[in-house]
Amino acid sequence: MPRIIITKAAIQGIKRCRLFLGEENLHAAIRAIQAIKNSFALLQAEPQIRRLLDDRPELRELTSSFKSLDMEHFIVFAATKN
């Protein structure tokens, strides 16, 4: 099973999301973090199903939708290594 390496930019984005949502709506923050965790689990189980980045083929794009929070997509970039 490949190992997920989360980019620094992704970690910062997740922290910003958590801080913003935690201040506005704790339950929404919990749901958002769970959705992100689920995306990482799916990437680890099936790394080939995520979109490759054109300029960085070692990276895959993870997206999670939070339409109820007016955040259509939260994008995380992660690398997978076998």
mmCIF file with all atom_site columns, C-alpha atoms in Angstrom:
data_model
loop_
_atom_site.group_PDB
_atom_site.id
_atom_site.type_symbol
_atom_site.label_atom_id
_atom_site.label_alt_id
_atom_site.label_comp_id
_atom_site.label_asym_id
_atom_site.label_entity_id
_atom_site.label_seq_id
_atom_site.pdbx_PDB_ins_code
_atom_site.Cartn_x
_atom_site.Cartn_y
_atom_site.Cartn_z
_atom_site.occupancy
_atom_site.B_iso_or_equiv
_atom_site.pdbx_formal_charge
_atom_site.auth_seq_id
_atom_site.auth_comp_id
_atom_site.auth_asym_id
_atom_site.auth_atom_id
_atom_site.pdbx_PDB_model_num
ATOM 1  C CA . MET A 1 1  ? 0.000   0.000  0.000   1.00 0.00 ? 1  MET A CA 1
ATOM 2  C CA . PRO A 1 2  ? 1.453   3.400  -0.944  1.00 0.00 ? 2  PRO A CA 1
ATOM 3  C CA . ARG A 1 3  ? 2.422   5.913  1.687   1.00 0.00 ? 3  ARG A CA 1
ATOM 4  C CA . ILE A 1 4  ? 0.808   9.356  1.526   1.00 0.00 ? 4  ILE A CA 1
ATOM 5  C CA . ILE A 1 5  ? 3.058   12.379 1.789   1.00 0.00 ? 5  ILE A CA 1
ATOM 6  C CA . ILE A 1 6  ? 1.111   15.572 2.396   1.00 0.00 ? 6  ILE A CA 1
ATOM 7  C CA . THR A 1 7  ? 2.628   18.754 0.981   1.00 0.00 ? 7  THR A CA 1
ATOM 8  C CA . LYS A 1 8  ? 3.364   21.717 3.264   1.00 0.00 ? 8  LYS A CA 1
ATOM 9  C CA . ALA A 1 9  ? 0.848   23.811 1.342   1.00 0.00 ? 9  ALA A CA 1
ATOM 10 C CA . ALA A 1 10 ? -1.812  21.157 1.924   1.00 0.00 ? 10 ALA A CA 1
ATOM 11 C CA . ILE A 1 11 ? -1.105  21.080 5.658   1.00 0.00 ? 11 ILE A CA 1
ATOM 12 C CA . GLN A 1 12 ? -1.428  24.859 5.820   1.00 0.00 ? 12 GLN A CA 1
ATOM 13 C CA . GLY A 1 13 ? -4.685  24.717 3.863   1.00 0.00 ? 13 GLY A CA 1
ATOM 14 C CA . ILE A 1 14 ? -6.148  22.067 6.158   1.00 0.00 ? 14 ILE A CA 1
ATOM 15 C CA . LYS A 1 15 ? -5.172  24.121 9.219   1.00 0.00 ? 15 LYS A CA 1
ATOM 16 C CA . ARG A 1 16 ? -6.785  27.262 7.747   1.00 0.00 ? 16 ARG A CA 1
ATOM 17 C CA . CYS A 1 17 ? -9.946  25.316 6.969   1.00 0.00 ? 17 CYS A CA 1
ATOM 18 C CA . ARG A 1 18 ? -10.074 23.848 10.473  1.00 0.00 ? 18 ARG A CA 1
ATOM 19 C CA . LEU A 1 19 ? -9.478  27.226 12.148  1.00 0.00 ? 19 LEU A CA 1
ATOM 20 C CA . PHE A 1 20 ? -12.037 29.044 9.994   1.00 0.00 ? 20 PHE A CA 1
ATOM 21 C CA . LEU A 1 21 ? -14.730 26.416 10.325  1.00 0.00 ? 21 LEU A CA 1
ATOM 22 C CA . GLY A 1 22 ? -14.001 25.848 14.006  1.00 0.00 ? 22 GLY A CA 1
ATOM 23 C CA . GLU A 1 23 ? -14.697 29.510 14.702  1.00 0.00 ? 23 GLU A CA 1
ATOM 24 C CA . GLU A 1 24 ? -17.819 29.598 12.555  1.00 0.00 ? 24 GLU A CA 1
ATOM 25 C CA . ASN A 1 25 ? -19.346 26.164 13.048  1.00 0.00 ? 25 ASN A CA 1
ATOM 26 C CA . LEU A 1 26 ? -17.758 23.393 15.102  1.00 0.00 ? 26 LEU A CA 1
ATOM 27 C CA . HIS A 1 27 ? -19.990 20.661 13.636  1.00 0.00 ? 27 HIS A CA 1
ATOM 28 C CA . ALA A 1 28 ? -19.108 21.766 10.103  1.00 0.00 ? 28 ALA A CA 1
ATOM 29 C CA . ALA A 1 29 ? -15.415 21.682 11.005  1.00 0.00 ? 29 ALA A CA 1
ATOM 30 C CA . ILE A 1 30 ? -15.758 18.116 12.274  1.00 0.00 ? 30 ILE A CA 1
ATOM 31 C CA . ARG A 1 31 ? -17.564 17.054 9.072   1.00 0.00 ? 31 ARG A CA 1
ATOM 32 C CA . ALA A 1 32 ? -14.948 18.783 6.910   1.00 0.00 ? 32 ALA A CA 1
ATOM 33 C CA . ILE A 1 33 ? -12.040 17.089 8.678   1.00 0.00 ? 33 ILE A CA 1
ATOM 34 C CA . GLN A 1 34 ? -13.781 13.715 8.382   1.00 0.00 ? 34 GLN A CA 1
ATOM 35 C CA . ALA A 1 35 ? -14.330 14.261 4.644   1.00 0.00 ? 35 ALA A CA 1
ATOM 36 C CA . ILE A 1 36 ? -10.647 15.104 4.206   1.00 0.00 ? 36 ILE A CA 1
ATOM 37 C CA . LYS A 1 37 ? -9.616  12.008 6.186   1.00 0.00 ? 37 LYS A CA 1
ATOM 38 C CA . ASN A 1 38 ? -11.899 9.892  3.991   1.00 0.00 ? 38 ASN A CA 1
ATOM 39 C CA . SER A 1 39 ? -10.269 11.364 0.878   1.00 0.00 ? 39 SER A CA 1
ATOM 40 C CA . PHE A 1 40 ? -6.814  10.455 2.182   1.00 0.00 ? 40 PHE A CA 1
ATOM 41 C CA . ALA A 1 41 ? -7.945  6.922  3.001   1.00 0.00 ? 41 ALA A CA 1
ATOM 42 C CA . LEU A 1 42 ? -9.342  6.544  -0.517  1.00 0.00 ? 42 LEU A CA 1
ATOM 43 C CA . LEU A 1 43 ? -6.119  7.880  -2.036  1.00 0.00 ? 43 LEU A CA 1
ATOM 44 C CA . GLN A 1 44 ? -4.080  5.402  -0.023  1.00 0.00 ? 44 GLN A CA 1
ATOM 45 C CA . ALA A 1 45 ? -6.320  2.474  -0.960  1.00 0.00 ? 45 ALA A CA 1
ATOM 46 C CA . GLU A 1 46 ? -6.701  3.426  -4.639  1.00 0.00 ? 46 GLU A CA 1
ATOM 47 C CA . PRO A 1 47 ? -4.007  5.965  -5.592  1.00 0.00 ? 47 PRO A CA 1
ATOM 48 C CA . GLN A 1 48 ? -4.599  5.664  -9.326  1.00 0.00 ? 48 GLN A CA 1
ATOM 49 C CA . ILE A 1 49 ? -8.192  6.939  -9.184  1.00 0.00 ? 49 ILE A CA 1
ATOM 50 C CA . ARG A 1 50 ? -7.218  10.533 -8.424  1.00 0.00 ? 50 ARG A CA 1
ATOM 51 C CA . ARG A 1 51 ? -6.299  13.079 -11.075 1.00 0.00 ? 51 ARG A CA 1
ATOM 52 C CA . LEU A 1 52 ? -2.593  13.547 -11.808 1.00 0.00 ? 52 LEU A CA 1
ATOM 53 C CA . LEU A 1 53 ? -1.243  17.070 -11.846 1.00 0.00 ? 53 LEU A CA 1
ATOM 54 C CA . ASP A 1 54 ? 0.040   17.946 -15.309 1.00 0.00 ? 54 ASP A CA 1
ATOM 55 C CA . ASP A 1 55 ? 3.241   19.584 -14.118 1.00 0.00 ? 55 ASP A CA 1
ATOM 56 C CA . ARG A 1 56 ? 3.872   17.219 -11.159 1.00 0.00 ? 56 ARG A CA 1
ATOM 57 C CA . PRO A 1 57 ? 2.857   13.664 -12.135 1.00 0.00 ? 57 PRO A CA 1
ATOM 58 C CA . GLU A 1 58 ? 3.967   12.295 -8.752  1.00 0.00 ? 58 GLU A CA 1
ATOM 59 C CA . LEU A 1 59 ? 1.154   14.301 -7.134  1.00 0.00 ? 59 LEU A CA 1
ATOM 60 C CA . ARG A 1 60 ? -2.551  13.508 -7.096  1.00 0.00 ? 60 ARG A CA 1
ATOM 61 C CA . GLU A 1 61 ? -5.408  15.927 -6.540  1.00 0.00 ? 61 GLU A CA 1
ATOM 62 C CA . LEU A 1 62 ? -7.868  15.330 -3.719  1.00 0.00 ? 62 LEU A CA 1
ATOM 63 C CA . THR A 1 63 ? -11.066 17.335 -3.599  1.00 0.00 ? 63 THR A CA 1
ATOM 64 C CA . SER A 1 64 ? -13.836 17.462 -1.068  1.00 0.00 ? 64 SER A CA 1
ATOM 65 C CA . SER A 1 65 ? -17.073 19.345 -1.540  1.00 0.00 ? 65 SER A CA 1
ATOM 66 C CA . PHE A 1 66 ? -18.533 21.539 1.176   1.00 0.00 ? 66 PHE A CA 1
ATOM 67 C CA . LYS A 1 67 ? -21.370 23.217 -0.720  1.00 0.00 ? 67 LYS A CA 1
ATOM 68 C CA . SER A 1 68 ? -23.385 23.756 2.455   1.00 0.00 ? 68 SER A CA 1
ATOM 69 C CA . LEU A 1 69 ? -20.517 25.937 3.690   1.00 0.00 ? 69 LEU A CA 1
ATOM 70 C CA . ASP A 1 70 ? -20.183 27.898 0.422   1.00 0.00 ? 70 ASP A CA 1
ATOM 71 C CA . MET A 1 71 ? -16.893 26.123 -0.231  1.00 0.00 ? 71 MET A CA 1
ATOM 72 C CA . GLU A 1 72 ? -17.370 24.227 -3.456  1.00 0.00 ? 72 GLU A CA 1
ATOM 73 C CA . HIS A 1 73 ? -14.009 22.494 -3.373  1.00 0.00 ? 73 HIS A CA 1
ATOM 74 C CA . PHE A 1 74 ? -11.190 22.092 -0.937  1.00 0.00 ? 74 PHE A CA 1
ATOM 75 C CA . ILE A 1 75 ? -8.135  20.907 -2.837  1.00 0.00 ? 75 ILE A CA 1
ATOM 76 C CA . VAL A 1 76 ? -5.289  18.975 -1.268  1.00 0.00 ? 76 VAL A CA 1
ATOM 77 C CA . PHE A 1 77 ? -2.201  17.795 -3.067  1.00 0.00 ? 77 PHE A CA 1
ATOM 78 C CA . ALA A 1 78 ? -0.502  14.647 -1.871  1.00 0.00 ? 78 ALA A CA 1
ATOM 79 C CA . ALA A 1 79 ? 2.196   12.419 -3.238  1.00 0.00 ? 79 ALA A CA 1
ATOM 80 C CA . THR A 1 80 ? 2.044   8.666  -3.114  1.00 0.00 ? 80 THR A CA 1
ATOM 81 C CA . LYS A 1 81 ? 5.084   6.446  -2.881  1.00 0.00 ? 81 LYS A CA 1
ATOM 82 C CA . ASN A 1 82 ? 5.073   2.682  -3.150  1.00 0.00 ? 82 ASN A CA 1
#
